[in-house]
Amino acid sequence: MIERRDLGDADVLIDIAYAGICHSDIDHARATRGKSVYPMVPGHEIAGVVAAIGSKVRRFSVGDRVGVGNLVDSCRECNRCLSGQEQYCESRVLTYNQVGRDGRITEGGYSEKIVVDERFVVRIPDAIPLANAAPLFCAGITLYSPLRHWGAGPGKRVAIIGLGGLGHLGVQISKALGADTTVLELSEAKREDAMRLGAQSFHVTRDPAALLELASSFDLIISTVPANIDLDIYLGLLDVGGTFVNLSIPQKPLSVAAAVLLANRRSLSGTLSGGLPETQEMIDFCAANNISAEVEIIGADQIDDAFERLATGDVRYRFVIDATTIAQATP
């Protein structure tokens, strides 16, 4: 696959080394959200090396280690863009499967190269291997942003629902921020991993007694699971002023009893990933605190199998495509 577009004055050409597989890649590839445009090149967890730069690029040089996440453009003029919250720009352009400002469909990281304006490129610290850095550009920032926004830190009690591709990074980040961190999972299978990654406690949510014991126990709960869960039960775990943050897009609308929100002055919220300044902050924080994604590296000819395994949760904790195998796998 050649680069997405010609190299402009402010553009960076990146030789892709690794591309993470996000659950949303499956949704778009299989058109479960009804917004897919084919042919499609998925991938918004991209790590690689700068191969060339435009004449006006000042932030990067050839050979720099860099990454690209969910966004490759925005209006750059609205208050959201000017405050570094490009993810909420009404004219934001996603890394793949969206019409860019040049009128062409954007193409993502399941590729050998990509061209991106330097504003939407993030520097990767040397401390993080490129394969382990790739998932940080979606999964990492998607957890870092709400943890920072809702004040995870010393004295705060945080629960992460689901120890998967997002959750395993959320636990590490929450612990590094200084919060008391709990993992809520469906079974005991990931208890050892949760504690190794920094959780102070682990609870199986299929045990009603365990949930009753956790009533009013948390200041912040972040749900990473792409499924409908009983929000009334989980909201009941929040203390006064606590917030439940939903990161996924379940198949059915969310439903909650108003009385559960009124009790303890609880809040139900959601969030997109993060803007470019916060993404750079996130990856610098991860490097400083020895945080990275735990990955299974695959070849391009294994993508279909990886999709099937990811759909059933059979990965610990993120599939990453070795981009050097893409040319060999292309018919």
Coordinates of C-alpha atoms in Angstrom, one line a residue:
M1 CA 0.0 0.0 0.0
I2 CA 1.4 3.4 -0.9
E3 CA 1.1 6.5 1.2
R4 CA -2.3 8.0 1.6
R5 CA -1.6 11.2 -0.3
D6 CA 1.3 13.2 -1.7
L7 CA 3.8 14.9 0.6
G8 CA 2.7 18.5 1.3
D9 CA 4.8 21.3 2.8
A10 CA 3.6 20.5 6.4
D11 CA 3.4 16.8 6.0
V12 CA 5.4 13.9 7.4
L13 CA 5.9 10.6 5.5
I14 CA 6.1 7.7 8.0
D15 CA 7.4 4.3 7.3
I16 CA 5.1 2.2 9.4
A17 CA 6.7 -0.4 11.6
Y18 CA 3.7 -1.6 13.6
A19 CA -0.1 -1.1 13.6
G20 CA -2.3 -2.1 16.5
I21 CA -5.6 -3.8 16.0
C22 CA -8.5 -2.0 17.7
H23 CA -11.9 -3.5 18.3
S24 CA -13.4 -0.6 16.2
D25 CA -11.3 -1.9 13.2
I26 CA -13.5 -5.0 13.3
D27 CA -16.7 -2.9 13.4
H28 CA -15.6 -0.8 10.4
A29 CA -14.3 -3.7 8.4
R30 CA -17.5 -5.7 9.0
A31 CA -19.8 -2.6 8.6
T32 CA -21.5 -3.2 12.0
R33 CA -21.8 0.6 12.5
G34 CA -23.2 1.3 9.0
K35 CA -20.6 3.8 8.1
S36 CA -18.0 1.7 6.2
V37 CA -16.6 2.7 2.8
Y38 CA -14.8 0.1 0.7
P39 CA -12.0 -0.5 -0.2
M40 CA -10.8 0.2 3.2
V41 CA -7.4 0.4 5.0
P42 CA -8.1 0.2 8.7
G43 CA -5.7 1.1 11.5
H44 CA -5.4 4.0 13.9
E45 CA -2.7 2.8 16.3
I46 CA 0.4 3.5 14.2
A47 CA 4.1 3.5 15.2
G48 CA 7.0 4.1 12.8
V49 CA 9.9 6.2 11.7
V50 CA 9.9 9.5 9.7
A51 CA 11.1 8.8 6.1
A52 CA 10.6 12.3 4.7
I53 CA 9.3 15.7 5.6
G54 CA 7.8 18.7 3.8
S55 CA 9.6 21.9 3.5
K56 CA 7.7 23.6 6.3
V57 CA 8.0 20.8 8.9
R58 CA 9.8 22.0 12.0
R59 CA 8.9 19.5 14.7
F60 CA 10.3 16.4 13.1
S61 CA 13.3 15.1 11.3
V62 CA 14.0 12.1 9.2
G63 CA 14.7 9.1 11.5
D64 CA 12.5 10.3 14.3
R65 CA 10.3 7.7 16.1
V66 CA 6.7 8.8 15.8
G67 CA 3.1 7.7 16.0
V68 CA -0.4 8.5 14.7
G69 CA -3.7 7.9 16.5
N70 CA -7.4 8.4 15.7
L71 CA -7.1 11.8 14.0
V72 CA -5.3 13.1 11.0
D73 CA -7.0 16.5 10.6
S74 CA -9.4 19.0 12.0
C75 CA -10.6 22.6 11.3
R76 CA -7.7 23.9 13.4
E77 CA -9.6 27.1 14.1
C78 CA -12.5 26.4 16.5
N79 CA -12.2 26.8 20.3
R80 CA -11.8 23.0 20.6
C81 CA -8.9 22.8 18.3
L82 CA -7.2 25.9 19.7
S83 CA -7.5 24.4 23.2
G84 CA -5.9 21.1 22.1
Q85 CA -9.2 19.1 22.1
E86 CA -9.2 18.3 18.4
Q87 CA -11.1 15.1 19.1
Y88 CA -14.2 17.2 19.7
C89 CA -13.9 19.4 16.6
E90 CA -17.0 19.1 14.5
S91 CA -14.8 18.9 11.3
R92 CA -12.3 16.4 12.7
V93 CA -11.0 13.8 10.2
L94 CA -10.5 10.3 11.4
T95 CA -7.4 8.3 10.3
Y96 CA -9.3 6.0 8.1
N97 CA -12.8 5.5 6.5
Q98 CA -13.6 9.2 6.3
V99 CA -13.5 11.9 3.6
G100 CA -10.6 14.2 4.2
R101 CA -10.3 17.9 3.4
D102 CA -8.7 16.9 0.1
G103 CA -11.9 15.0 -0.8
R104 CA -10.3 11.6 -0.6
I105 CA -11.1 8.7 1.7
T106 CA -8.5 8.4 4.5
E107 CA -6.5 5.2 4.7
G108 CA -5.0 4.0 7.9
G109 CA -2.2 1.9 9.4
Y110 CA -2.6 -1.5 7.9
S111 CA -0.1 -0.3 5.4
E112 CA 3.6 0.3 4.7
K113 CA 3.5 4.1 4.7
I114 CA 1.3 7.0 5.6
V115 CA 1.4 10.8 5.1
V116 CA 0.1 13.0 7.9
D117 CA 0.3 16.7 8.7
E118 CA 2.9 17.2 11.4
R119 CA 0.3 18.6 13.8
F120 CA -1.2 15.2 14.1
V121 CA 2.0 13.3 14.6
V122 CA 3.3 12.4 18.1
R123 CA 6.9 11.8 19.1
I124 CA 7.6 8.4 20.7
P125 CA 10.2 8.4 23.5
D126 CA 13.1 6.0 23.1
A127 CA 12.1 4.2 26.2
I128 CA 9.1 2.5 24.6
P129 CA 9.6 -0.1 21.8
L130 CA 7.6 0.8 18.7
A131 CA 5.5 -2.4 18.8
N132 CA 4.5 -1.7 22.4
A133 CA 3.9 2.0 21.7
A134 CA 1.4 1.5 18.8
P135 CA -1.6 0.7 21.0
L136 CA -1.0 3.7 23.1
F137 CA -2.3 5.9 20.3
C138 CA -5.8 4.7 20.8
A139 CA -6.1 2.4 23.8
G140 CA -3.6 4.4 25.8
I141 CA -5.0 7.8 25.3
T142 CA -8.6 6.6 25.5
L143 CA -7.9 5.6 29.2
Y144 CA -5.4 8.4 30.0
S145 CA -7.8 11.2 29.0
P146 CA -10.7 10.3 31.4
L147 CA -8.3 9.3 34.2
R148 CA -6.7 12.8 34.0
H149 CA -10.0 14.6 33.4
W150 CA -11.8 13.1 36.4
G151 CA -8.8 13.5 38.7
A152 CA -7.4 10.0 39.3
G153 CA -4.6 10.4 41.8
P154 CA -3.7 10.0 45.4
G155 CA -6.8 9.6 47.6
K156 CA -9.0 8.6 44.6
R157 CA -10.6 5.2 44.3
V158 CA -10.8 4.0 40.7
A159 CA -12.4 0.9 39.2
I160 CA -11.7 -0.4 35.7
I161 CA -14.3 -2.7 34.2
G162 CA -12.7 -5.1 31.9
L163 CA -9.0 -6.1 31.7
G164 CA -8.6 -6.1 27.9
G165 CA -6.7 -4.0 25.4
L166 CA -7.9 -0.8 27.0
G167 CA -8.2 -1.9 30.6
H168 CA -4.7 -3.3 31.0
L169 CA -3.4 0.1 30.1
G170 CA -5.9 1.8 32.3
V171 CA -4.8 -0.1 35.3
Q172 CA -1.1 0.8 34.7
I173 CA -1.9 4.5 34.2
S174 CA -4.3 4.7 37.2
K175 CA -1.7 3.1 39.5
A176 CA 1.1 5.4 38.2
L177 CA -1.2 8.5 38.8
G178 CA -1.4 7.3 42.4
A179 CA -5.0 6.2 42.6
D180 CA -6.2 3.1 44.5
T181 CA -7.1 0.9 41.5
T182 CA -9.5 -2.0 41.3
V183 CA -10.3 -4.3 38.4
L184 CA -13.8 -5.6 37.9
E185 CA -13.9 -8.7 35.7
L186 CA -16.3 -11.6 34.8
S187 CA -14.1 -14.3 36.1
E188 CA -10.9 -15.1 38.1
A189 CA -8.9 -15.7 34.9
K190 CA -7.1 -12.4 34.8
R191 CA -6.7 -11.8 38.6
E192 CA -2.9 -12.5 38.5
D193 CA -2.4 -10.2 35.5
A194 CA -4.4 -7.4 37.1
M195 CA -2.4 -7.5 40.3
R196 CA 0.9 -7.7 38.3
L197 CA -0.1 -4.6 36.3
G198 CA -0.7 -2.6 39.5
A199 CA -4.3 -3.2 40.7
Q200 CA -4.7 -3.1 44.5
S201 CA -7.8 -5.3 44.3
F202 CA -9.8 -7.5 41.9
H203 CA -13.4 -8.5 42.0
V204 CA -15.5 -11.0 40.0
T205 CA -18.7 -9.2 38.9
R206 CA -20.7 -12.4 38.5
D207 CA -20.7 -12.7 42.2
P208 CA -23.7 -10.6 43.5
A209 CA -22.3 -10.7 47.1
A210 CA -19.0 -9.1 45.9
L211 CA -20.9 -6.2 44.3
L212 CA -23.0 -5.6 47.4
E213 CA -19.9 -5.3 49.4
L214 CA -18.6 -2.7 47.0
A215 CA -21.6 -0.3 47.3
S216 CA -20.5 3.3 47.4
S217 CA -16.8 2.3 47.2
F218 CA -15.5 4.3 44.2
D219 CA -15.0 7.8 43.1
L220 CA -14.5 6.9 39.4
I221 CA -15.5 3.8 37.4
I222 CA -14.4 3.4 33.8
S223 CA -16.1 0.8 31.6
T224 CA -14.1 -0.5 28.7
V225 CA -16.4 -3.4 27.7
P226 CA -18.2 -3.2 24.4
A227 CA -21.3 -4.8 25.7
N228 CA -24.5 -3.7 27.5
I229 CA -24.1 -4.1 31.2
D230 CA -26.5 -3.4 34.1
L231 CA -25.7 0.2 34.7
D232 CA -27.9 0.4 37.8
I233 CA -25.7 -2.1 39.6
Y234 CA -22.4 -0.4 38.6
L235 CA -23.7 3.1 39.4
G236 CA -24.5 1.8 42.8
L237 CA -20.8 1.3 43.4
L238 CA -20.1 5.0 43.2
D239 CA -19.7 7.1 46.3
V240 CA -21.1 10.7 46.7
G241 CA -20.2 12.7 43.6
G242 CA -18.8 9.7 41.8
T243 CA -18.7 9.4 38.0
F244 CA -19.2 6.4 35.7
V245 CA -17.5 6.8 32.4
N246 CA -18.5 4.7 29.4
L247 CA -15.9 4.3 26.7
S248 CA -17.6 1.7 24.5
I249 CA -20.5 1.7 22.0
P250 CA -22.8 -1.2 22.9
Q251 CA -25.3 -2.5 20.4
K252 CA -28.3 -1.3 22.5
P253 CA -28.9 2.2 24.0
L254 CA -27.8 2.7 27.6
S255 CA -30.5 2.5 30.2
V256 CA -30.4 3.7 33.8
A257 CA -32.9 4.2 36.6
A258 CA -33.1 7.9 37.5
A259 CA -33.2 7.1 41.2
V260 CA -29.7 5.5 41.0
L261 CA -28.3 8.8 39.7
L262 CA -30.1 10.9 42.3
A263 CA -28.6 8.7 45.1
N264 CA -25.1 9.9 46.0
R265 CA -25.3 12.6 43.3
R266 CA -23.8 10.3 40.8
S267 CA -22.9 11.1 37.2
L268 CA -23.0 9.0 34.0
S269 CA -20.6 10.3 31.3
G270 CA -18.6 9.4 28.2
T271 CA -15.6 10.6 26.4
L272 CA -13.7 10.3 23.1
S273 CA -10.0 9.7 23.1
G274 CA -7.8 12.8 23.5
G275 CA -6.3 15.7 21.6
L276 CA -2.8 15.9 20.3
P277 CA -1.2 17.8 23.2
E278 CA -2.7 15.3 25.6
T279 CA -1.6 12.4 23.5
Q280 CA 2.0 13.6 23.6
E281 CA 1.6 14.1 27.4
M282 CA 0.3 10.6 27.7
I283 CA 3.1 8.8 25.9
D284 CA 5.7 10.9 27.7
F285 CA 4.0 9.9 31.0
C286 CA 4.0 6.2 30.0
A287 CA 7.7 6.4 29.1
A288 CA 8.5 8.0 32.4
N289 CA 6.5 5.4 34.4
N290 CA 7.6 2.3 32.4
I291 CA 4.1 1.8 31.0
S292 CA 3.5 0.1 27.6
A293 CA 1.0 -2.2 25.9
E294 CA 1.4 -5.9 26.2
V295 CA 1.3 -7.2 22.6
E296 CA 1.1 -10.2 20.4
I297 CA 2.9 -9.4 17.2
I298 CA 1.3 -10.9 14.0
G299 CA 1.9 -11.0 10.3
A300 CA -0.5 -9.4 7.9
D301 CA -1.7 -12.8 6.8
Q302 CA -3.0 -13.4 10.3
I303 CA -5.3 -10.4 10.5
D304 CA -8.5 -12.4 9.8
D305 CA -7.6 -14.8 12.5
A306 CA -6.8 -12.0 14.9
F307 CA -10.2 -10.4 14.2
E308 CA -11.9 -13.6 15.2
R309 CA -9.8 -14.0 18.3
L310 CA -10.3 -10.4 19.4
A311 CA -14.0 -10.7 19.0
T312 CA -14.0 -13.5 21.6
G313 CA -11.4 -11.8 23.9
D314 CA -8.6 -14.2 23.0
V315 CA -5.6 -11.9 23.3
R316 CA -3.4 -10.6 26.0
Y317 CA -3.7 -7.8 25.4
R318 CA -3.3 -6.2 22.0
F319 CA -2.6 -7.6 18.5
V320 CA 0.0 -5.6 16.6
I321 CA 0.7 -6.1 12.9
D322 CA 4.3 -6.2 11.8
A323 CA 4.1 -3.8 8.8
T324 CA 7.1 -5.4 7.1
T325 CA 4.8 -8.4 6.3
I326 CA 2.2 -6.3 4.5
A327 CA 3.9 -6.4 1.1
Q328 CA 4.2 -10.2 1.2
A329 CA 0.6 -10.6 2.2
T330 CA -0.8 -8.3 -0.6
P331 CA -2.1 -10.3 -3.6

